[in-house]
PDB file of C-alpha atoms in Angstrom:
ATOM      1  CA  MET A 293      -0.362   0.351   0.050  1.00 58.00           C
ATOM      2  CA  LYS A 294       2.939   2.463   0.540  1.00 61.00           C
ATOM      3  CA  LYS A 295       4.411   0.860  -2.785  1.00 65.00           C
ATOM      4  CA  ARG A 296       1.671   1.366  -4.542  1.00 70.00           C
ATOM      5  CA  GLY A 297       0.420   5.473  -2.415  1.00 68.00           C
ATOM      6  CA  LEU A 298       3.989   6.695  -3.569  1.00 69.00           C
ATOM      7  CA  ARG A 299       4.154   5.673  -6.192  1.00 75.00           C
ATOM      8  CA  ASN A 300       0.642   7.750  -7.174  1.00 76.00           C
ATOM      9  CA  PHE A 301       1.911  10.779  -5.219  1.00 75.00           C
ATOM     10  CA  LYS A 302       4.821  10.799  -8.196  1.00 80.00           C
ATOM     11  CA  GLU A 303       2.619  10.776 -10.693  1.00 82.00           C
ATOM     12  CA  SER A 304       0.581  13.674  -9.443  1.00 83.00           C
ATOM     13  CA  ALA A 305       3.556  15.577  -8.838  1.00 85.00           C
ATOM     14  CA  ILE A 306       4.975  14.784 -12.678  1.00 87.00           C
ATOM     15  CA  ARG A 307       1.201  15.605 -13.502  1.00 89.00           C
ATOM     16  CA  ALA A 308       1.135  19.077 -11.632  1.00 88.00           C
ATOM     17  CA  PHE A 309       5.116  19.603 -12.625  1.00 90.00           C
ATOM     18  CA  PHE A 310       3.936  19.512 -16.243  1.00 90.00           C
ATOM     19  CA  PHE A 311       0.610  21.202 -16.293  1.00 90.00           C
ATOM     20  CA  THR A 312       2.049  24.417 -14.578  1.00 92.00           C
ATOM     21  CA  CYS A 313       4.449  24.757 -17.385  1.00 91.00           C
ATOM     22  CA  GLY A 314       2.011  23.937 -20.105  1.00 89.00           C
ATOM     23  CA  ILE A 315       0.189  27.518 -17.777  1.00 93.00           C
ATOM     24  CA  LEU A 316       4.042  29.169 -16.934  1.00 93.00           C
ATOM     25  CA  ALA A 317       3.579  29.010 -20.542  1.00 90.00           C
ATOM     26  CA  ILE A 318       0.850  30.347 -21.569  1.00 91.00           C
ATOM     27  CA  LEU A 319       0.565  33.139 -19.073  1.00 93.00           C
ATOM     28  CA  VAL A 320       4.554  34.268 -20.861  1.00 92.00           C
ATOM     29  CA  PHE A 321       2.763  34.006 -24.233  1.00 89.00           C
ATOM     30  CA  LEU A 322       0.059  36.111 -22.668  1.00 92.00           C
ATOM     31  CA  GLY A 323       2.305  38.081 -21.348  1.00 92.00           C
ATOM     32  CA  ILE A 324       3.867  39.158 -23.701  1.00 91.00           C
ATOM     33  CA  PHE A 325       1.280  40.161 -25.980  1.00 92.00           C
ATOM     34  CA  ALA A 326      -0.179  42.549 -23.007  1.00 92.00           C
ATOM     35  CA  LEU A 327       3.423  44.444 -22.589  1.00 91.00           C
ATOM     36  CA  LEU A 328       3.122  44.392 -26.670  1.00 91.00           C
ATOM     37  CA  LEU A 329      -0.226  45.362 -27.002  1.00 91.00           C
ATOM     38  CA  SER A 330       0.122  48.376 -24.021  1.00 91.00           C
ATOM     39  CA  SER A 331       2.724  49.587 -25.326  1.00 90.00           C
ATOM     40  CA  ALA A 332       1.495  49.555 -29.197  1.00 90.00           C
ATOM     41  CA  VAL A 333      -1.763  51.623 -28.342  1.00 90.00           C
ATOM     42  CA  PRO A 334      -0.168  55.101 -27.506  1.00 91.00           C
ATOM     43  CA  ALA A 335       1.293  55.128 -30.955  1.00 90.00           C
ATOM     44  CA  PHE A 336      -2.226  54.792 -32.569  1.00 88.00           C
ATOM     45  CA  ARG A 337      -3.098  57.696 -30.541  1.00 87.00           C
ATOM     46  CA  GLU A 338      -0.065  60.034 -32.271  1.00 86.00           C
ATOM     47  CA  VAL A 339      -0.598  57.944 -35.877  1.00 87.00           C
ATOM     48  CA  HIS A 340      -3.439  57.067 -37.804  1.00 88.00           C
ATOM     49  CA  LEU A 341      -3.604  53.047 -39.152  1.00 87.00           C
ATOM     50  CA  LYS A 342      -4.396  53.609 -42.430  1.00 87.00           C
ATOM     51  CA  GLN A 343      -0.719  55.366 -42.624  1.00 88.00           C
ATOM     52  CA  PHE A 344       0.770  53.320 -40.259  1.00 90.00           C
ATOM     53  CA  PHE A 345      -0.413  50.228 -42.348  1.00 90.00           C
ATOM     54  CA  THR A 346      -0.193  51.813 -45.846  1.00 89.00           C
ATOM     55  CA  SER A 347       2.260  54.841 -46.164  1.00 88.00           C
ATOM     56  CA  THR A 348       5.945  53.164 -46.814  1.00 87.00           C
ATOM     57  CA  LYS A 349       7.441  56.472 -45.387  1.00 88.00           C
ATOM     58  CA  TRP A 350       9.778  55.367 -42.137  1.00 88.00           C
ATOM     59  CA  ASP A 351      11.185  59.085 -41.069  1.00 87.00           C
ATOM     60  CA  PRO A 352      10.369  59.566 -37.157  1.00 87.00           C
ATOM     61  CA  THR A 353      13.160  62.137 -36.997  1.00 82.00           C
ATOM     62  CA  SER A 354      12.345  64.353 -39.858  1.00 79.00           C
ATOM     63  CA  PRO A 355      12.507  68.296 -39.162  1.00 79.00           C
ATOM     64  CA  VAL A 356       9.255  69.185 -40.930  1.00 78.00           C
ATOM     65  CA  LYS A 357       7.253  66.039 -40.434  1.00 82.00           C
ATOM     66  CA  ALA A 358       7.434  62.644 -38.616  1.00 82.00           C
ATOM     67  CA  GLU A 359       6.064  59.524 -40.609  1.00 87.00           C
ATOM     68  CA  TYR A 360       5.592  56.276 -39.297  1.00 90.00           C
ATOM     69  CA  GLY A 361       4.853  53.949 -42.586  1.00 89.00           C
ATOM     70  CA  ILE A 362       5.261  50.323 -42.252  1.00 91.00           C
ATOM     71  CA  LEU A 363       4.328  48.946 -46.033  1.00 91.00           C
ATOM     72  CA  SER A 364       8.184  48.768 -47.126  1.00 92.00           C
ATOM     73  CA  MET A 365       9.425  47.353 -43.926  1.00 92.00           C
ATOM     74  CA  VAL A 366       6.378  43.918 -44.288  1.00 92.00           C
ATOM     75  CA  VAL A 367       6.772  43.980 -48.308  1.00 92.00           C
ATOM     76  CA  SER A 368      10.665  44.154 -47.196  1.00 92.00           C
ATOM     77  CA  THR A 369      10.292  41.050 -44.569  1.00 92.00           C
ATOM     78  CA  MET A 370       7.788  39.534 -46.381  1.00 91.00           C
ATOM     79  CA  MET A 371      10.395  39.922 -49.970  1.00 92.00           C
ATOM     80  CA  VAL A 372      13.556  37.781 -47.942  1.00 93.00           C
ATOM     81  CA  THR A 373      10.846  35.670 -46.362  1.00 92.00           C
ATOM     82  CA  LEU A 374       9.532  34.227 -49.550  1.00 92.00           C
ATOM     83  CA  GLY A 375      13.322  33.343 -51.336  1.00 92.00           C
ATOM     84  CA  ALA A 376      14.115  32.075 -48.004  1.00 93.00           C
ATOM     85  CA  LEU A 377      11.110  30.206 -48.393  1.00 92.00           C
ATOM     86  CA  VAL A 378      11.873  28.731 -52.342  1.00 93.00           C
ATOM     87  CA  ILE A 379      15.518  28.305 -51.562  1.00 93.00           C
ATOM     88  CA  ALA A 380      14.922  26.342 -48.722  1.00 93.00           C
ATOM     89  CA  ILE A 381      11.705  24.250 -49.868  1.00 92.00           C
ATOM     90  CA  PRO A 382      13.679  22.621 -52.900  1.00 93.00           C
ATOM     91  CA  ILE A 383      16.770  21.584 -50.590  1.00 93.00           C
ATOM     92  CA  GLY A 384      14.607  20.320 -47.486  1.00 92.00           C
ATOM     93  CA  LEU A 385      12.563  18.352 -48.914  1.00 92.00           C
ATOM     94  CA  GLY A 386      14.941  16.638 -50.754  1.00 91.00           C
ATOM     95  CA  VAL A 387      17.372  16.906 -48.250  1.00 91.00           C
ATOM     96  CA  ALA A 388      14.916  15.196 -45.959  1.00 91.00           C
ATOM     97  CA  ALA A 389      13.930  12.145 -48.893  1.00 90.00           C
ATOM     98  CA  TYR A 390      17.346  11.370 -49.102  1.00 90.00           C
ATOM     99  CA  LEU A 391      17.640  10.566 -45.637  1.00 89.00           C
ATOM    100  CA  SER A 392      14.176   8.601 -45.141  1.00 87.00           C
ATOM    101  CA  ASP A 393      14.565   6.553 -48.659  1.00 85.00           C
ATOM    102  CA  VAL A 394      17.399   7.057 -50.414  1.00 84.00           C
ATOM    103  CA  ALA A 395      20.483   7.278 -47.383  1.00 82.00           C
ATOM    104  CA  HIS A 396      22.594   4.531 -46.277  1.00 82.00           C
ATOM    105  CA  TRP A 397      22.261   3.991 -41.984  1.00 82.00           C
ATOM    106  CA  ARG A 398      25.807   5.032 -41.703  1.00 86.00           C
ATOM    107  CA  VAL A 399      25.229   7.982 -44.040  1.00 86.00           C
ATOM    108  CA  ARG A 400      23.004   8.826 -41.841  1.00 85.00           C
ATOM    109  CA  GLU A 401      24.256   8.648 -38.599  1.00 85.00           C
ATOM    110  CA  ILE A 402      26.744  11.345 -40.303  1.00 87.00           C
ATOM    111  CA  VAL A 403      23.579  14.044 -42.397  1.00 86.00           C
ATOM    112  CA  LYS A 404      21.400  14.847 -39.527  1.00 85.00           C
ATOM    113  CA  PRO A 405      23.515  15.127 -36.668  1.00 86.00           C
ATOM    114  CA  VAL A 406      25.369  17.388 -39.208  1.00 86.00           C
ATOM    115  CA  VAL A 407      21.935  18.755 -39.771  1.00 86.00           C
ATOM    116  CA  GLU A 408      20.734  20.036 -36.295  1.00 83.00           C
ATOM    117  CA  ILE A 409      24.580  21.786 -35.709  1.00 84.00           C
ATOM    118  CA  LEU A 410      23.497  23.837 -38.243  1.00 83.00           C
ATOM    119  CA  ALA A 411      20.134  25.044 -36.498  1.00 81.00           C
ATOM    120  CA  GLY A 412      22.864  25.929 -33.562  1.00 83.00           C
ATOM    121  CA  ILE A 413      24.752  28.303 -35.402  1.00 85.00           C
ATOM    122  CA  PRO A 414      24.088  31.431 -34.123  1.00 87.00           C
ATOM    123  CA  SER A 415      22.938  34.067 -36.565  1.00 87.00           C
ATOM    124  CA  VAL A 416      25.125  36.730 -36.022  1.00 89.00           C
ATOM    125  CA  VAL A 417      28.033  34.405 -37.474  1.00 90.00           C
ATOM    126  CA  VAL A 418      25.587  34.193 -40.443  1.00 90.00           C
ATOM    127  CA  GLY A 419      25.387  36.890 -40.639  1.00 89.00           C
ATOM    128  CA  PHE A 420      29.164  37.640 -40.704  1.00 90.00           C
ATOM    129  CA  LEU A 421      29.376  34.945 -43.820  1.00 89.00           C
ATOM    130  CA  GLY A 422      26.838  37.072 -45.637  1.00 89.00           C
ATOM    131  CA  ILE A 423      29.379  40.057 -45.112  1.00 90.00           C
ATOM    132  CA  VAL A 424      32.240  38.136 -46.116  1.00 90.00           C
ATOM    133  CA  LEU A 425      31.456  35.682 -48.547  1.00 89.00           C
ATOM    134  CA  PHE A 426      27.625  35.215 -49.952  1.00 90.00           C
ATOM    135  CA  GLY A 427      27.907  39.795 -50.211  1.00 89.00           C
ATOM    136  CA  PRO A 428      30.534  39.409 -52.666  1.00 90.00           C
ATOM    137  CA  ALA A 429      29.697  36.571 -54.319  1.00 91.00           C
ATOM    138  CA  THR A 430      26.155  38.237 -55.378  1.00 90.00           C
ATOM    139  CA  ALA A 431      27.645  41.477 -55.934  1.00 90.00           C
ATOM    140  CA  LYS A 432      30.252  39.769 -58.781  1.00 90.00           C
ATOM    141  CA  ILE A 433      27.595  37.547 -60.043  1.00 89.00           C
ATOM    142  CA  PHE A 434      24.915  40.404 -60.657  1.00 88.00           C
ATOM    143  CA  GLY A 435      27.294  43.054 -61.153  1.00 86.00           C
ATOM    144  CA  LEU A 436      26.349  45.557 -58.751  1.00 86.00           C
ATOM    145  CA  SER A 437      28.875  47.492 -56.431  1.00 84.00           C
ATOM    146  CA  ASN A 438      27.687  45.453 -52.903  1.00 85.00           C
ATOM    147  CA  GLY A 439      25.551  42.082 -52.269  1.00 85.00           C
ATOM    148  CA  LEU A 440      23.730  43.798 -49.612  1.00 89.00           C
ATOM    149  CA  ASN A 441      20.732  42.846 -50.798  1.00 90.00           C
ATOM    150  CA  ALA A 442      17.063  41.101 -50.475  1.00 91.00           C
ATOM    151  CA  VAL A 443      19.251  37.787 -52.320  1.00 92.00           C
ATOM    152  CA  ASN A 444      21.776  38.116 -49.233  1.00 92.00           C
ATOM    153  CA  GLY A 445      19.443  37.402 -46.857  1.00 92.00           C
ATOM    154  CA  SER A 446      16.878  35.269 -48.447  1.00 93.00           C
ATOM    155  CA  LEU A 447      19.870  32.801 -49.211  1.00 92.00           C
ATOM    156  CA  LEU A 448      20.950  33.374 -45.068  1.00 92.00           C
ATOM    157  CA  LEU A 449      17.691  32.928 -43.897  1.00 92.00           C
ATOM    158  CA  ALA A 450      17.467  30.037 -46.790  1.00 92.00           C
ATOM    159  CA  ILE A 451      19.985  28.171 -44.252  1.00 91.00           C
ATOM    160  CA  MET A 452      18.720  28.996 -40.714  1.00 90.00           C
ATOM    161  CA  ALA A 453      15.386  27.903 -42.134  1.00 91.00           C
ATOM    162  CA  LEU A 454      16.575  24.669 -43.930  1.00 91.00           C
ATOM    163  CA  PRO A 455      17.266  22.150 -39.907  1.00 91.00           C
ATOM    164  CA  THR A 456      13.632  22.874 -39.595  1.00 90.00           C
ATOM    165  CA  ILE A 457      12.517  21.698 -42.838  1.00 92.00           C
ATOM    166  CA  ILE A 458      14.694  18.786 -43.634  1.00 92.00           C
ATOM    167  CA  SER A 459      13.171  17.252 -39.664  1.00 90.00           C
ATOM    168  CA  ILE A 460      10.160  17.648 -39.502  1.00 89.00           C
ATOM    169  CA  SER A 461      10.009  16.366 -43.209  1.00 90.00           C
ATOM    170  CA  GLU A 462      11.414  13.681 -42.510  1.00 90.00           C
ATOM    171  CA  ASP A 463      10.004  12.925 -39.091  1.00 87.00           C
ATOM    172  CA  SER A 464       6.746  12.494 -42.004  1.00 87.00           C
ATOM    173  CA  LEU A 465       8.432  11.038 -44.064  1.00 89.00           C
ATOM    174  CA  ASN A 466       9.573   8.309 -41.925  1.00 87.00           C
ATOM    175  CA  ALA A 467       6.017   8.607 -39.991  1.00 84.00           C
ATOM    176  CA  VAL A 468       4.498   6.775 -43.006  1.00 84.00           C
ATOM    177  CA  PRO A 469       3.291   3.239 -42.120  1.00 84.00           C
ATOM    178  CA  GLN A 470       5.382   0.965 -44.391  1.00 85.00           C
ATOM    179  CA  ALA A 471       2.303  -0.684 -45.671  1.00 87.00           C
ATOM    180  CA  TYR A 472       2.000   1.770 -48.056  1.00 85.00           C
ATOM    181  CA  SER A 473       5.249   1.758 -49.946  1.00 86.00           C
ATOM    182  CA  GLU A 474       5.266  -2.029 -49.463  1.00 84.00           C
ATOM    183  CA  ALA A 475       1.974  -2.013 -51.557  1.00 88.00           C
ATOM    184  CA  SER A 476       3.291  -0.091 -53.884  1.00 86.00           C
ATOM    185  CA  LEU A 477       6.510  -1.777 -55.123  1.00 85.00           C
ATOM    186  CA  ALA A 478       4.336  -5.319 -55.220  1.00 87.00           C
ATOM    187  CA  LEU A 479       2.374  -2.804 -57.615  1.00 84.00           C
ATOM    188  CA  GLY A 480       5.235  -2.525 -59.831  1.00 85.00           C
ATOM    189  CA  ALA A 481       6.242   0.985 -59.294  1.00 83.00           C
ATOM    190  CA  SER A 482       9.948   2.459 -59.024  1.00 83.00           C
ATOM    191  CA  ARG A 483      10.942   3.023 -55.397  1.00 84.00           C
ATOM    192  CA  TRP A 484      11.107   6.963 -57.088  1.00 85.00           C
ATOM    193  CA  GLN A 485       7.632   6.525 -57.977  1.00 86.00           C
ATOM    194  CA  THR A 486       6.159   5.336 -54.686  1.00 88.00           C
ATOM    195  CA  LEU A 487       8.080   8.145 -52.585  1.00 87.00           C
ATOM    196  CA  ILE A 488       7.076  10.717 -55.454  1.00 87.00           C
ATOM    197  CA  ARG A 489       3.551   9.641 -56.065  1.00 87.00           C
ATOM    198  CA  VAL A 490       2.742   7.758 -52.582  1.00 87.00           C
ATOM    199  CA  LYS A 491       4.864   9.012 -49.478  1.00 88.00           C
ATOM    200  CA  ILE A 492       5.171  12.615 -49.745  1.00 87.00           C
ATOM    201  CA  PRO A 493       1.088  12.833 -50.582  1.00 86.00           C
ATOM    202  CA  ALA A 494       0.562  10.970 -47.606  1.00 85.00           C
ATOM    203  CA  ALA A 495       3.284  12.965 -45.377  1.00 85.00           C
ATOM    204  CA  LEU A 496       2.268  15.771 -46.685  1.00 84.00           C
ATOM    205  CA  SER A 497      -0.009  17.656 -44.137  1.00 81.00           C
ATOM    206  CA  GLY A 498       3.422  17.296 -41.815  1.00 83.00           C
ATOM    207  CA  ILE A 499       6.053  18.209 -44.434  1.00 88.00           C
ATOM    208  CA  ILE A 500       3.251  22.118 -45.298  1.00 87.00           C
ATOM    209  CA  ALA A 501       3.624  22.559 -41.407  1.00 84.00           C
ATOM    210  CA  ALA A 502       7.688  22.209 -41.934  1.00 88.00           C
ATOM    211  CA  PHE A 503       7.416  24.363 -44.387  1.00 89.00           C
ATOM    212  CA  MET A 504       5.712  27.376 -42.511  1.00 86.00           C
ATOM    213  CA  LEU A 505       7.555  26.196 -39.266  1.00 85.00           C
ATOM    214  CA  GLY A 506      10.141  27.247 -41.473  1.00 87.00           C
ATOM    215  CA  MET A 507       8.745  30.735 -42.449  1.00 87.00           C
ATOM    216  CA  GLY A 508       8.216  31.886 -39.179  1.00 84.00           C
ATOM    217  CA  ARG A 509      11.723  30.695 -38.271  1.00 83.00           C
ATOM    218  CA  ALA A 510      12.723  32.994 -41.304  1.00 86.00           C
ATOM    219  CA  ILE A 511      10.219  36.101 -40.209  1.00 87.00           C
ATOM    220  CA  GLY A 512      11.749  36.151 -36.673  1.00 84.00           C
ATOM    221  CA  GLU A 513      14.668  36.678 -37.835  1.00 86.00           C
ATOM    222  CA  THR A 514      16.619  39.746 -37.080  1.00 86.00           C
ATOM    223  CA  MET A 515      21.010  40.069 -36.343  1.00 87.00           C
ATOM    224  CA  THR A 516      21.467  38.208 -39.628  1.00 89.00           C
ATOM    225  CA  VAL A 517      18.747  40.327 -42.224  1.00 90.00           C
ATOM    226  CA  LEU A 518      20.863  42.846 -40.220  1.00 89.00           C
ATOM    227  CA  MET A 519      24.400  42.832 -41.379  1.00 90.00           C
ATOM    228  CA  ALA A 520      23.610  41.487 -44.812  1.00 89.00           C
ATOM    229  CA  THR A 521      20.707  43.340 -46.553  1.00 90.00           C
ATOM    230  CA  GLY A 522      21.682  47.124 -46.740  1.00 87.00           C
ATOM    231  CA  ASN A 523      18.921  48.265 -43.641  1.00 87.00           C
ATOM    232  CA  ALA A 524      17.315  50.927 -46.359  1.00 85.00           C
ATOM    233  CA  ARG A 525      14.569  52.615 -45.729  1.00 82.00           C
ATOM    234  CA  SER A 526      13.086  52.961 -49.834  1.00 83.00           C
ATOM    235  CA  PHE A 527      10.248  50.897 -51.104  1.00 87.00           C
ATOM    236  CA  PRO A 528      12.051  47.624 -52.317  1.00 86.00           C
ATOM    237  CA  HIS A 529      11.358  47.208 -56.361  1.00 85.00           C
ATOM    238  CA  GLY A 530      13.388  44.126 -56.959  1.00 85.00           C
ATOM    239  CA  PHE A 531      15.508  41.346 -55.196  1.00 88.00           C
ATOM    240  CA  LEU A 532      18.954  42.728 -56.343  1.00 88.00           C
ATOM    241  CA  GLN A 533      17.893  46.757 -53.454  1.00 89.00           C
ATOM    242  CA  SER A 534      18.816  47.142 -50.483  1.00 90.00           C
ATOM    243  CA  VAL A 535      15.594  46.109 -47.656  1.00 91.00           C
ATOM    244  CA  ARG A 536      14.605  47.020 -44.081  1.00 91.00           C
ATOM    245  CA  THR A 537      12.773  44.233 -42.483  1.00 91.00           C
ATOM    246  CA  MET A 538      10.636  44.652 -39.550  1.00 92.00           C
ATOM    247  CA  THR A 539      12.972  43.434 -37.102  1.00 91.00           C
ATOM    248  CA  SER A 540      15.976  44.806 -37.520  1.00 91.00           C
ATOM    249  CA  ASN A 541      14.224  48.409 -37.828  1.00 91.00           C
ATOM    250  CA  ILE A 542      13.654  47.270 -34.486  1.00 91.00           C
ATOM    251  CA  ALA A 543      16.449  46.212 -33.436  1.00 89.00           C
ATOM    252  CA  ILE A 544      19.048  49.844 -35.283  1.00 89.00           C
ATOM    253  CA  GLU A 545      16.159  52.184 -34.158  1.00 89.00           C
ATOM    254  CA  LEU A 546      14.898  51.117 -30.413  1.00 86.00           C
ATOM    255  CA  GLY A 547      18.362  51.581 -28.390  1.00 83.00           C
ATOM    256  CA  GLU A 548      18.651  55.243 -29.547  1.00 85.00           C
ATOM    257  CA  VAL A 549      14.746  56.824 -29.505  1.00 88.00           C
ATOM    258  CA  PRO A 550      13.628  58.812 -26.659  1.00 86.00           C
ATOM    259  CA  TYR A 551      11.466  56.197 -23.913  1.00 86.00           C
ATOM    260  CA  PHE A 552       7.767  56.725 -24.372  1.00 85.00           C
ATOM    261  CA  SER A 553       8.161  59.100 -26.783  1.00 88.00           C
ATOM    262  CA  THR A 554       6.012  58.779 -29.974  1.00 89.00           C
ATOM    263  CA  HIS A 555       8.497  56.734 -31.641  1.00 90.00           C
ATOM    264  CA  TYR A 556       9.123  54.777 -29.214  1.00 92.00           C
ATOM    265  CA  TYR A 557       5.476  52.711 -28.813  1.00 93.00           C
ATOM    266  CA  ALA A 558       5.705  52.639 -33.343  1.00 92.00           C
ATOM    267  CA  LEU A 559       8.534  50.064 -32.862  1.00 92.00           C
ATOM    268  CA  PHE A 560       6.685  48.564 -30.048  1.00 93.00           C
ATOM    269  CA  ALA A 561       3.509  49.005 -32.711  1.00 93.00           C
ATOM    270  CA  ILE A 562       6.081  47.027 -34.858  1.00 93.00           C
ATOM    271  CA  GLY A 563       6.302  44.425 -32.732  1.00 92.00           C
ATOM    272  CA  LEU A 564       2.555  43.526 -31.530  1.00 93.00           C
ATOM    273  CA  VAL A 565       2.686  43.148 -36.451  1.00 92.00           C
ATOM    274  CA  LEU A 566       5.409  40.956 -36.107  1.00 91.00           C
ATOM    275  CA  PHE A 567       4.074  39.222 -33.513  1.00 91.00           C
ATOM    276  CA  VAL A 568       0.837  38.603 -35.678  1.00 90.00           C
ATOM    277  CA  MET A 569       2.171  37.705 -37.491  1.00 89.00           C
ATOM    278  CA  THR A 570       4.773  34.926 -36.670  1.00 87.00           C
ATOM    279  CA  PHE A 571       1.699  33.857 -34.116  1.00 87.00           C
ATOM    280  CA  CYS A 572      -0.276  33.570 -37.621  1.00 87.00           C
ATOM    281  CA  VAL A 573       1.695  31.322 -38.969  1.00 83.00           C
ATOM    282  CA  ASN A 574       2.930  29.126 -36.136  1.00 81.00           C
ATOM    283  CA  LEU A 575      -1.164  28.479 -35.717  1.00 83.00           C
ATOM    284  CA  VAL A 576      -1.234  27.370 -39.332  1.00 81.00           C
ATOM    285  CA  ALA A 577       1.563  25.043 -38.835  1.00 77.00           C
ATOM    286  CA  ASP A 578      -0.189  23.180 -35.784  1.00 78.00           C
ATOM    287  CA  ILE A 579      -3.194  22.946 -37.638  1.00 79.00           C
ATOM    288  CA  PHE A 580      -1.602  20.819 -40.313  1.00 73.00           C
ATOM    289  CA  LEU A 581       0.734  19.702 -37.801  1.00 70.00           C
ATOM    290  CA  ARG A 582      -2.552  18.233 -36.123  1.00 74.00           C
ATOM    291  CA  LYS A 583      -4.839  17.141 -39.550  1.00 69.00           C
ATOM    292  CA  TYR A 584      -1.322  14.873 -39.956  1.00 62.00           C
ATOM    293  CA  GLN A 585      -1.079  13.020 -36.090  1.00 61.00           C
ATOM    294  CA  GLU A 586      -5.584  12.725 -36.684  1.00 62.00           C
ATOM    295  CA  ARG A 587      -4.806  10.928 -40.708  1.00 59.00           C
ATOM    296  CA  GLU A 588      -2.356   8.606 -38.881  1.00 56.00           C
ATOM    297  CA  GLN A 589      -4.099   7.899 -35.822  1.00 56.00           C
TER     298      GLN A 589
END
């Protein structure tokens, strides 16, 4: 009886611990949202919502009239993010398919840890590589004076999104029941046809979730785009132009802005917009993952 009581106590304690951790995570999330919202609202007392979201000019220090428009930064953020996905999605899915269906187990044991190590590289190191390696190469290829532009930022963000896309896509492919592949091969399909027409469609929900999580990783990156995209305030008209993302703008200006000024609150408003964007991306990814898990059950 004592052993049973002790076991029940341990199970109750573990259950309470995980419940507390879950509640704490929710409270932290709500606390961050409340902080951003309370700090962003004062900005909209001075700046009209329409001007904030539709104006392309951000010039808070203008002696004539301060301008608080984030459209250029939103477009720049989406440009480098979508550019990163265009690069990372085919490479990430290809590597995941190779690891799950083609690679020898010894090769897999080497490549998988390397991919995981890639996720641990600090963003400032990736940004440094963009300055000294990818930037000059981009400038040379396209005949530019410098390589600090959206293309450079997209390449670096693709590198940072690859570990997430590869890991989750591989897990999704490995979770497809072996009976699917065996049935396809028994009907005369090749391994390539089985992979393309059976396994990838069966794991599509998990793969899409991997893409969305990679997108969320790219949207919220700061130091890499701060170092590698040039940070021009003008509205971008192409990937070969210098751009300034929302994250880099906050990092550049928040340390020098006077506290409790309109400029200060406007930066928190940008943070709120970025928070909502990343939350929506991760919510969509979670929905796809749940659908995939329900399908497997």
